[in-house]
Tab-separated table of C-alpha atoms in Angstrom:
chain	number	residue	atom	x	y	z
A	1	GLU	CA	114.278	44.331	127.189
A	2	SER	CA	115.135	40.891	128.205
A	3	GLY	CA	111.450	39.640	127.690
A	4	LEU	CA	111.522	41.171	123.960
A	5	ARG	CA	114.950	39.079	123.282
A	6	ALA	CA	113.041	36.054	124.658
A	7	ARG	CA	110.395	36.816	121.828
A	8	GLN	CA	112.928	36.949	118.973
A	9	VAL	CA	113.945	33.580	120.344
A	10	ASP	CA	110.437	32.689	120.013
A	11	GLU	CA	109.623	34.336	116.461
A	12	ILE	CA	112.841	32.186	115.006
A	13	ALA	CA	111.754	29.702	116.779
A	14	ILE	CA	108.867	28.928	114.763
A	15	ALA	CA	109.737	30.543	111.598
A	16	GLY	CA	112.526	27.584	111.684
A	17	GLN	CA	109.809	24.941	111.928
A	18	PHE	CA	108.653	26.278	108.433
A	19	PHE	CA	111.911	26.209	106.717
A	20	PHE	CA	113.709	23.453	107.851
A	21	LEU	CA	111.138	20.251	107.797
A	22	TYR	CA	110.730	20.263	104.489
A	23	PRO	CA	113.706	19.623	101.618
A	24	ARG	CA	112.182	21.526	99.126
A	25	ILE	CA	111.422	25.966	98.015
A	26	SER	CA	107.853	27.101	98.833
A	27	ASP	CA	108.232	30.039	95.978
A	28	GLY	CA	110.386	30.477	93.388
A	29	ASP	CA	110.325	33.997	94.345
A	30	ALA	CA	112.942	33.308	96.764
A	31	PHE	CA	115.733	32.352	93.612
A	32	TYR	CA	114.622	35.772	91.900
A	33	HIS	CA	115.128	37.875	95.236
A	34	LEU	CA	117.973	35.998	95.793
A	35	GLY	CA	119.485	36.378	92.743
A	36	HIS	CA	119.304	39.776	92.174
A	37	ALA	CA	121.183	40.075	95.636
A	38	SER	CA	123.686	38.781	94.137
A	39	VAL	CA	123.749	41.103	92.084
A	40	TYR	CA	123.855	43.951	94.241
A	41	ARG	CA	126.642	41.989	95.826
A	42	GLU	CA	129.146	41.608	92.700
A	43	GLN	CA	128.134	44.917	90.692
A	44	GLY	CA	127.671	47.475	93.701
A	45	ILE	CA	124.254	48.572	94.996
A	46	VAL	CA	123.866	51.344	92.762
A	47	ALA	CA	123.844	48.848	89.760
A	48	SER	CA	120.203	49.773	88.818
A	49	ASP	CA	119.994	48.644	84.818
A	50	PHE	CA	117.950	44.717	84.217
A	51	PRO	CA	119.469	43.699	81.107
A	52	TRP	CA	117.868	39.966	81.509
A	53	LEU	CA	114.566	40.789	80.390
A	54	THR	CA	114.459	41.656	76.964
A	55	ALA	CA	110.871	41.943	76.099
A	56	SER	CA	109.821	43.178	79.471
A	57	VAL	CA	109.283	47.523	80.801
A	58	VAL	CA	111.898	45.974	83.625
A	59	LYS	CA	114.334	46.352	81.325
A	60	THR	CA	113.147	49.651	79.846
A	61	TYR	CA	112.966	51.885	83.071
A	62	GLY	CA	115.957	49.872	84.106
A	63	ALA	CA	114.871	50.064	87.856
A	64	ASP	CA	114.061	47.826	90.818
A	65	LEU	CA	110.535	47.660	92.899
A	66	TRP	CA	111.839	45.796	95.390
A	67	TYR	CA	114.665	47.339	96.049
A	68	GLY	CA	115.777	48.069	100.167
A	69	PHE	CA	114.737	43.631	99.827
A	70	HIS	CA	117.198	42.776	98.264
A	71	LEU	CA	119.843	44.782	99.722
A	72	LEU	CA	118.601	43.262	103.061
A	73	LEU	CA	119.296	39.905	101.481
A	74	ILE	CA	123.269	40.585	100.053
A	75	PRO	CA	124.479	39.143	103.698
A	76	PHE	CA	122.488	35.230	102.581
A	77	THR	CA	124.210	35.525	99.137
A	78	VAL	CA	127.362	34.200	100.389
A	79	THR	CA	126.502	31.061	101.765
A	80	ALA	CA	128.947	28.038	99.354
A	81	ASP	CA	124.511	26.604	98.557
A	82	PRO	CA	122.646	29.216	97.455
A	83	VAL	CA	119.459	26.745	98.628
A	84	ASN	CA	120.572	27.421	102.309
A	85	GLY	CA	120.884	31.490	101.484
A	86	MET	CA	116.833	30.919	99.993
A	87	ARG	CA	116.214	28.814	103.699
A	88	LEU	CA	118.644	31.116	106.088
A	89	ALA	CA	116.779	34.299	104.589
A	90	GLY	CA	113.169	32.488	105.049
A	91	VAL	CA	113.717	32.512	108.222
A	92	ALA	CA	114.234	35.605	109.304
A	93	VAL	CA	112.157	37.314	107.309
A	94	SER	CA	109.084	34.989	108.906
A	95	ALA	CA	110.979	36.005	112.565
A	96	ILE	CA	111.252	39.339	112.253
A	97	SER	CA	107.781	40.010	110.628
A	98	LEU	CA	106.102	37.851	112.961
A	99	LEU	CA	107.792	39.593	115.889
A	100	PHE	CA	106.144	43.142	114.068
A	101	CYS	CA	103.273	41.669	114.849
A	102	TYR	CA	103.945	40.811	118.093
A	103	ALA	CA	105.147	44.554	119.327
A	104	GLY	CA	101.852	45.075	117.059
A	105	PHE	CA	99.992	42.690	120.131
A	106	ALA	CA	102.160	43.778	122.323
A	107	ARG	CA	101.453	48.254	121.406
A	108	LEU	CA	97.788	48.007	121.234
A	109	ARG	CA	97.827	46.408	125.095
A	110	ILE	CA	96.824	42.604	124.009
A	111	ARG	CA	96.827	40.122	126.905
A	112	TYR	CA	99.010	36.850	126.077
A	113	PRO	CA	100.110	38.933	122.919
A	114	LEU	CA	102.371	35.599	121.990
A	115	ALA	CA	99.758	33.560	121.973
A	116	TRP	CA	97.869	35.471	119.401
A	117	VAL	CA	101.293	36.018	117.157
A	118	ILE	CA	100.668	31.729	117.691
A	119	LEU	CA	97.394	32.116	116.535
A	120	LEU	CA	98.327	34.728	113.451
A	121	ALA	CA	100.745	32.047	112.553
A	122	ILE	CA	98.561	29.120	112.374
A	123	ALA	CA	94.600	30.255	110.950
A	124	VAL	CA	95.202	30.201	107.980
A	125	PRO	CA	96.706	28.022	105.161
A	126	ASP	CA	97.650	30.709	102.588
A	127	LEU	CA	98.966	32.315	105.616
A	128	ALA	CA	101.318	30.040	106.974
A	129	TYR	CA	102.314	28.770	103.654
A	130	ARG	CA	103.251	31.319	102.654
A	131	LEU	CA	105.073	32.423	106.059
A	132	THR	CA	107.298	29.833	104.096
A	133	MET	CA	108.562	32.099	101.825
A	134	VAL	CA	110.696	34.718	101.104
A	135	ARG	CA	108.793	37.461	99.895
A	136	PRO	CA	108.401	41.302	101.552
A	137	GLN	CA	104.965	40.721	101.213
A	138	LEU	CA	105.827	39.713	104.581
A	139	PHE	CA	107.689	42.744	106.055
A	140	ASP	CA	104.363	44.692	104.617
A	141	LEU	CA	102.068	42.384	107.577
A	142	GLY	CA	104.334	42.196	110.453
A	143	LEU	CA	104.801	45.990	109.736
A	144	GLY	CA	101.126	47.514	109.241
A	145	VAL	CA	100.078	45.375	112.374
A	146	LEU	CA	102.760	47.504	113.885
A	147	ALA	CA	101.406	51.055	111.813
A	148	VAL	CA	97.954	50.646	113.944
A	149	ALA	CA	99.327	51.068	116.941
A	150	LEU	CA	102.071	53.373	116.160
A	151	ALA	CA	98.934	55.186	114.311
A	152	SER	CA	95.879	54.741	117.164
A	153	GLU	CA	98.765	56.912	119.627
A	154	SER	CA	100.282	59.419	117.208
A	155	LYS	CA	103.032	58.630	116.741
A	156	ARG	CA	104.268	60.450	113.578
A	157	VAL	CA	108.224	59.790	113.504
A	158	PRO	CA	107.384	56.014	113.739
A	159	ILE	CA	105.031	56.469	111.210
A	160	PHE	CA	107.247	58.360	109.037
A	161	ILE	CA	109.641	55.451	109.760
A	162	ILE	CA	107.866	52.499	109.502
A	163	VAL	CA	106.121	54.011	105.838
A	164	ALA	CA	109.266	55.280	104.611
A	165	LEU	CA	110.830	50.782	105.035
A	166	ALA	CA	107.875	49.873	103.793
A	167	THR	CA	108.503	51.937	100.592
A	168	TRP	CA	111.369	51.178	100.327
A	169	LEU	CA	111.447	47.607	100.980
A	170	HIS	CA	108.719	47.273	98.734
A	171	LEU	CA	107.453	50.789	96.676
A	172	ALA	CA	104.113	48.686	94.552
A	173	LEU	CA	103.071	47.733	98.193
A	174	ALA	CA	103.827	51.631	99.409
A	175	TRP	CA	99.819	52.391	99.250
A	176	LEU	CA	98.879	49.530	101.715
A	177	PRO	CA	101.127	51.525	104.693
A	178	MET	CA	98.790	54.506	103.558
A	179	LEU	CA	95.830	53.148	103.064
A	180	ILE	CA	96.232	51.598	106.569
A	181	VAL	CA	97.517	55.291	108.228
A	182	LEU	CA	94.236	56.545	106.517
A	183	THR	CA	91.796	54.195	107.732
A	184	VAL	CA	93.133	55.304	111.707
A	185	VAL	CA	92.934	58.580	111.058
A	186	ALA	CA	89.177	58.647	110.241
A	187	ALA	CA	88.920	55.940	112.811
A	188	GLY	CA	90.471	59.176	115.173
A	189	THR	CA	87.628	61.595	113.782
A	190	LEU	CA	84.921	59.105	114.497
A	191	THR	CA	86.328	58.610	118.068
A	192	THR	CA	88.292	61.587	119.133
A	193	ARG	CA	85.967	63.695	117.017
A	194	ARG	CA	89.360	65.160	115.761
A	195	PHE	CA	91.209	65.288	111.965
A	196	ASN	CA	94.866	64.313	112.228
A	197	TRP	CA	95.945	65.915	109.288
A	198	ARG	CA	100.287	65.814	111.448
A	199	LEU	CA	99.984	61.699	111.021
A	200	ILE	CA	98.785	62.315	107.206
A	201	ALA	CA	102.442	64.266	106.398
A	202	ALA	CA	104.157	62.190	108.394
A	203	ALA	CA	103.033	59.516	106.448
A	204	LEU	CA	103.180	61.015	102.793
A	205	ALA	CA	106.784	62.372	103.916
A	206	GLY	CA	107.904	59.218	104.043
A	207	PHE	CA	106.752	57.478	101.024
A	208	ALA	CA	108.072	60.237	99.701
A	209	LEU	CA	111.990	59.134	101.287
A	210	GLY	CA	110.751	56.008	100.890
A	211	ALA	CA	110.917	55.930	97.067
A	212	LEU	CA	113.440	58.439	96.154
A	213	ILE	CA	116.349	56.523	98.101
A	214	ARG	CA	117.055	53.407	95.418
A	215	PRO	CA	118.850	53.928	91.699
A	216	ASN	CA	116.287	55.297	89.598
A	217	PRO	CA	113.801	56.208	91.174
A	218	LEU	CA	111.507	57.437	88.399
A	219	GLY	CA	112.172	54.484	86.899
A	220	ALA	CA	110.315	52.171	89.250
A	221	LEU	CA	108.605	54.287	90.525
A	222	GLN	CA	107.018	54.047	86.725
A	223	LEU	CA	107.243	50.058	87.087
A	224	ALA	CA	105.101	50.532	90.555
A	225	TYR	CA	102.419	52.177	87.682
A	226	VAL	CA	102.587	49.788	85.572
A	227	GLN	CA	102.295	46.954	87.548
A	228	ILE	CA	99.893	48.603	89.441
A	229	ILE	CA	97.515	51.258	87.222
A	230	GLY	CA	98.684	49.380	84.336
A	231	LEU	CA	97.305	45.872	85.033
A	232	ALA	CA	93.931	47.197	86.621
A	233	GLN	CA	93.362	48.416	82.720
A	234	ALA	CA	94.517	45.384	81.243
A	235	LYS	CA	92.692	43.245	83.611
A	236	LEU	CA	89.360	45.913	82.981
A	237	ALA	CA	89.690	45.810	78.872
A	238	GLY	CA	89.712	41.319	79.697
A	239	VAL	CA	93.593	41.390	78.675
A	240	PRO	CA	94.178	37.614	79.279
A	241	MET	CA	96.752	36.440	81.830
A	242	ARG	CA	98.249	33.667	83.272
A	243	SER	CA	98.533	34.745	87.325
A	244	GLY	CA	99.483	33.508	89.696
A	245	SER	CA	96.767	31.787	91.938
A	246	GLU	CA	97.902	34.516	94.713
A	247	PHE	CA	96.214	37.356	92.402
A	248	ARG	CA	92.657	34.483	92.313
A	249	THR	CA	89.285	34.969	93.296
A	250	ALA	CA	88.457	32.493	96.749
A	251	ASP	CA	86.063	29.404	96.307
A	252	ALA	CA	84.129	27.928	97.307
A	253	SER	CA	86.489	26.222	99.791
A	254	VAL	CA	88.772	28.706	100.356
A	255	PHE	CA	85.524	30.766	101.908
A	256	ALA	CA	85.242	27.433	103.699
A	257	TYR	CA	87.374	26.396	105.179
A	258	GLU	CA	90.472	29.916	105.343
A	259	ILE	CA	87.148	33.120	105.129
A	260	ALA	CA	84.548	31.349	107.422
A	261	PRO	CA	86.655	30.819	110.096
A	262	MET	CA	87.844	34.177	110.584
A	263	LEU	CA	84.426	35.321	110.311
A	264	ILE	CA	83.941	33.682	113.160
A	265	LEU	CA	87.300	35.342	114.721
A	266	LEU	CA	85.651	38.936	113.717
A	267	LEU	CA	82.137	38.781	113.584
A	268	PRO	CA	82.037	38.692	118.102
A	269	ALA	CA	85.176	41.597	118.016
A	270	ALA	CA	82.920	43.296	116.057
A	271	PHE	CA	79.471	41.948	118.341
A	272	ALA	CA	82.031	43.423	121.175
A	273	TYR	CA	83.095	46.524	120.415
A	274	PHE	CA	78.793	47.462	118.797
A	275	SER	CA	78.598	46.188	122.331
A	276	LEU	CA	81.097	48.333	124.761
A	277	TRP	CA	79.499	51.645	122.379
A	278	ARG	CA	75.769	50.499	123.126
A	279	ARG	CA	76.303	49.699	127.498
A	280	LYS	CA	78.167	53.673	127.331
A	281	THR	CA	81.322	52.073	128.881
A	282	LEU	CA	83.816	52.388	125.213
A	283	ASP	CA	84.521	55.609	126.416
A	284	THR	CA	86.654	54.540	129.660
A	285	ILE	CA	88.813	53.157	127.318
A	286	ALA	CA	91.328	54.369	125.725
A	287	ALA	CA	90.924	57.006	122.976
A	288	SER	CA	94.012	54.921	121.113
A	289	THR	CA	92.593	52.082	121.389
A	290	ARG	CA	88.639	52.936	120.755
A	291	THR	CA	91.093	54.012	117.586
A	292	ALA	CA	92.756	50.442	117.236
A	293	TYR	CA	89.538	49.313	117.534
A	294	LEU	CA	87.894	50.280	115.617
A	295	ALA	CA	90.557	50.604	112.467
A	296	SER	CA	91.072	46.949	113.023
A	297	ILE	CA	87.755	45.838	112.167
A	298	VAL	CA	87.623	48.328	109.262
A	299	LEU	CA	90.593	46.835	107.863
A	300	ALA	CA	89.655	43.641	108.508
A	301	LEU	CA	86.631	43.726	106.662
A	302	GLY	CA	88.063	46.006	104.089
A	303	PHE	CA	90.909	42.962	102.901
A	304	GLY	CA	88.053	40.149	103.495
A	305	THR	CA	86.458	41.487	100.808
A	306	LEU	CA	89.530	42.406	98.450
A	307	ALA	CA	90.432	38.536	99.842
A	308	ALA	CA	86.970	37.055	98.360
A	309	PHE	CA	86.083	38.428	95.885
A	310	VAL	CA	89.703	40.503	94.249
A	311	ALA	CA	92.998	38.438	95.120
A	312	LEU	CA	93.230	36.022	97.668
A	313	ARG	CA	97.197	38.415	97.926
A	314	SER	CA	94.756	40.179	100.601
A	315	MET	CA	94.515	37.343	102.559
A	316	ASP	CA	97.368	37.369	104.838
A	317	LEU	CA	96.334	41.547	105.826
A	318	PHE	CA	92.392	39.729	106.513
A	319	VAL	CA	94.347	36.905	109.311
A	320	ALA	CA	96.713	39.652	111.023
A	321	PHE	CA	93.593	42.224	111.369
A	322	THR	CA	90.938	39.932	112.381
A	323	VAL	CA	93.255	38.457	114.655
A	324	ALA	CA	93.929	41.943	116.075
A	325	SER	CA	90.388	42.451	116.283
A	326	ALA	CA	89.615	39.212	118.364
A	327	GLY	CA	92.764	40.091	120.574
A	328	LEU	CA	91.475	43.601	120.995
A	329	ALA	CA	88.270	42.537	122.133
A	330	TYR	CA	89.163	39.604	124.674
A	331	THR	CA	90.991	42.239	126.468
A	332	TYR	CA	88.895	44.949	126.507
A	333	ALA	CA	85.794	43.234	126.989
A	334	CYS	CA	86.499	39.865	129.031
A	335	VAL	CA	89.093	41.317	130.022
A	336	HIS	CA	90.053	45.271	130.928
A	337	PRO	CA	87.936	47.452	133.023
A	338	PRO	CA	84.457	48.296	131.908
A	339	ALA	CA	84.650	44.260	130.635
A	340	PRO	CA	80.767	43.666	129.766
A	341	TYR	CA	81.239	39.604	129.260
A	342	ALA	CA	84.180	39.438	132.404
A	343	ARG	CA	81.793	36.048	133.364
A	344	TRP	CA	82.742	34.383	130.565
A	345	GLU	CA	86.271	34.988	130.062
A	346	LYS	CA	87.194	31.614	131.506
A	347	ARG	CA	84.496	29.868	128.473
A	348	ILE	CA	85.575	32.327	126.138
A	349	ARG	CA	89.285	31.788	126.670
A	350	THR	CA	88.518	27.793	126.689
A	351	VAL	CA	86.375	27.683	123.881
A	352	GLY	CA	89.155	29.906	122.047
A	353	VAL	CA	91.991	27.799	122.799
A	354	CYS	CA	89.779	24.702	121.346
A	355	PHE	CA	88.885	27.016	117.804
A	356	ALA	CA	93.123	27.767	117.651
A	357	VAL	CA	93.304	23.808	118.002
A	358	LEU	CA	91.376	23.492	115.051
A	359	LEU	CA	92.528	26.093	113.569
A	360	ALA	CA	95.537	24.121	112.929
A	361	ALA	CA	94.548	20.866	112.382
A	362	ASN	CA	93.083	23.027	109.459
A	363	THR	CA	96.769	23.860	108.277
A	364	ALA	CA	98.237	21.220	108.949
A	365	ARG	CA	95.664	19.714	106.600
A	366	PHE	CA	96.398	21.996	103.577
A	367	ALA	CA	100.030	23.328	104.572
A	368	LEU	CA	101.445	19.745	104.269
A	369	GLY	CA	99.737	19.421	100.279
A	370	TYR	CA	100.800	22.660	99.482
A	371	ARG	CA	104.416	22.130	100.424
A	372	ALA	CA	104.446	18.605	98.534
A	373	GLN	CA	103.788	21.267	95.721
A	374	ALA	CA	106.795	22.975	96.455
A	375	ILE	CA	109.874	23.943	94.221
A	376	ALA	CA	112.729	21.741	93.658
A	377	PRO	CA	116.587	22.914	94.091
A	378	ASP	CA	117.266	21.708	91.884
A	379	THR	CA	114.816	23.364	88.539
A	380	PHE	CA	116.708	23.822	86.141
A	381	ARG	CA	119.759	23.159	87.044
A	382	ALA	CA	121.475	21.100	85.294
A	383	SER	CA	120.315	22.638	81.407
A	384	SER	CA	121.576	26.121	82.663
A	385	GLN	CA	125.053	24.317	83.581
A	386	TRP	CA	124.445	23.397	80.003
A	387	LEU	CA	123.864	26.806	78.173
A	388	VAL	CA	126.380	28.903	79.790
A	389	GLN	CA	128.531	26.018	78.319
A	390	HIS	CA	127.145	25.922	74.195
A	391	SER	CA	125.740	29.314	74.288
A	392	ARG	CA	127.543	33.129	74.822
A	393	ALA	CA	126.684	35.575	76.958
A	394	GLY	CA	124.048	37.019	76.477
A	395	ALA	CA	122.303	35.620	74.212
A	396	ILE	CA	118.483	34.819	75.102
A	397	VAL	CA	116.570	31.948	76.297
A	398	PHE	CA	113.079	31.693	75.095
A	399	ASN	CA	111.829	30.690	78.207
A	400	VAL	CA	108.308	29.789	77.836
A	401	HIS	CA	106.678	30.395	80.523
A	402	TRP	CA	107.802	34.299	82.459
A	403	ASP	CA	107.264	32.052	85.979
A	404	ASN	CA	109.479	29.653	84.866
A	405	PHE	CA	112.664	32.880	85.529
A	406	PRO	CA	113.467	32.902	88.664
A	407	MET	CA	114.630	30.011	88.741
A	408	LEU	CA	116.923	29.878	85.393
A	409	PHE	CA	117.660	33.253	86.979
A	410	SER	CA	119.250	31.977	89.861
A	411	ALA	CA	121.519	28.338	88.113
A	412	ASN	CA	122.289	30.766	85.317
A	413	ARG	CA	122.206	35.146	84.518
A	414	HIS	CA	125.730	33.977	81.980
A	415	ASN	CA	122.118	34.548	78.848
A	416	TYR	CA	119.150	36.960	78.830
A	417	TYR	CA	115.169	36.047	78.929
A	418	VAL	CA	112.651	36.362	77.417
A	419	ASN	CA	109.972	37.913	80.771
A	420	GLY	CA	110.147	37.304	84.057
A	421	MET	CA	108.151	38.431	87.471
A	422	ASP	CA	104.448	39.723	86.087
A	423	PRO	CA	103.265	39.510	82.470
A	424	ILE	CA	101.546	43.229	82.825
A	425	PHE	CA	105.299	43.524	82.728
A	426	GLU	CA	105.444	42.379	78.757
A	427	TYR	CA	101.878	42.997	77.908
A	428	ALA	CA	102.662	46.666	78.699
A	429	PHE	CA	106.341	46.353	77.080
A	430	ASP	CA	104.591	45.027	73.211
A	431	ARG	CA	101.359	43.704	73.029
A	432	GLU	CA	101.364	41.947	69.541
A	433	ARG	CA	104.438	40.254	71.661
A	434	TYR	CA	102.369	39.719	74.733
A	435	PHE	CA	100.215	37.609	72.577
A	436	GLU	CA	101.992	35.873	70.684
A	437	HIS	CA	103.730	34.663	73.793
A	438	TYR	CA	100.308	34.044	76.335
A	439	PHE	CA	99.143	32.277	72.740
A	440	ILE	CA	102.324	29.552	73.145
A	441	ASP	CA	102.258	30.304	77.604
A	442	THR	CA	98.942	29.254	76.973
A	443	ASP	CA	99.153	25.732	74.905
A	444	ARG	CA	96.853	27.242	72.612
A	445	ILE	CA	98.321	27.707	69.772
A	446	ALA	CA	96.649	26.940	66.218
A	447	ILE	CA	97.640	23.685	63.967
A	448	THR	CA	97.396	23.468	60.650
A	449	ALA	CA	98.959	21.275	58.390
A	450	GLY	CA	101.059	19.935	61.394
A	451	ARG	CA	102.747	22.640	61.762
A	452	GLY	CA	101.825	25.447	64.879
A	453	TYR	CA	100.919	29.167	64.299
A	454	THR	CA	100.711	31.648	67.626
A	455	CYS	CA	99.058	35.267	67.146
A	456	LYS	CA	99.903	39.643	67.296
A	457	GLN	CA	96.758	40.304	68.776
A	458	GLN	CA	93.723	38.555	71.171
A	459	THR	CA	91.292	37.104	68.729
A	460	CYS	CA	92.974	36.134	65.126
A	461	THR	CA	91.474	34.999	61.154
A	462	ASP	CA	93.206	32.156	60.186
A	463	ASP	CA	95.336	35.058	57.668
A	464	GLN	CA	97.128	36.421	60.666
A	465	LEU	CA	99.136	33.900	62.007
A	466	ILE	CA	102.442	33.619	62.306
A	467	PRO	CA	104.279	30.520	62.437
A	468	LEU	CA	105.475	29.015	65.865
A	469	ALA	CA	109.255	29.351	65.081
A	470	HIS	CA	109.125	33.118	63.780
A	471	ALA	CA	107.703	34.113	66.196
A	472	ILE	CA	109.901	32.599	69.108
A	473	LYS	CA	113.170	33.776	66.779
A	474	ASN	CA	111.660	37.582	66.495
């Protein structure tokens, strides 16, 4: 218990370094999440209606995908300066996520678990930067690592709690802990020849509980469907959407500076597992450890593929499960018997420390640049104050860019806005309005005789153009 308290201090110290050494806010989501938490503090925790988005299915369904996360943020909304609340919330969220990772590594009996947590935090620029944000995805990171450790031991009640908590915090990513549990069950079936259906049942029950303990659960499930299935369908149909950088695929720079270093960790870990199996010494390791080891490798490969070819958002989990695989490889192939590489342990440890220093330098190089592009705390504050003084309550502000909504909403809940959070919510609300807005948002309007025009569909002829003034007003 005293050791766990010491680790809590370590994680808080690591997280605090990220947040209070820089004057800007890393991500606009913090403004929205703290703003929505303030709504619950002022109106009560069952206030499900969200009228601030007028051309969005978020208003139609009146639900909150991040309900549990917003409730946890309520204590951070009472600070005199909202920016300090964001920073304190960020420290808490990152520290808890890292503590979950530590608990998972310790549960797997990985040697030097704190060192592996630090490696996880500095391994790649993208994850190091996201650790400075106030996002529920950070809980998914820590809970995912802990879920592998507990699921490999067939701990049904803890898995029920983890899946319920993850679903309650972030409904749209409720599939993630389910996927992790299914992967562990599959790995366990290969290593023990037993299919653990009870663990899957516990995870499904956790999902049901996490989805239901919120106001308007049906509306929240509909929003989750839009954000997951609706977005996938729109992308397959070729609908253009301006989305955040985390939704893009990896370019050459990401491959060179983020994916390749992780493969340098992952491939030797996978080779060590194969070596233990080939030497017929794998069975001398506890079945739960074998299961977790194989599941971590599979999950790392899966999320690495997603990060490279689908969306960089998967980078965090790619790093987490790569580090878990490397930690298990070091512990069970170099330290604990059977240890086929025990004679090389000191050399491997020395090389590992040098590699970690190189990773830290690489991360610092990019992360400092990321922070320089962060958001000034007073963004839109002056214009929001002007709007409060010069417009009626509920008057709609045409926010051209959907990702400016969080800062506007944080500074001014007196007015309503067009769309925010994700462009798919506007597309699902009204496709014609979406395209009218999209061409304005991306500065692709038509100019004829000095007047601007937009369009209600993806491709238009001249007679289908709509004057900008008409589109914005209506």
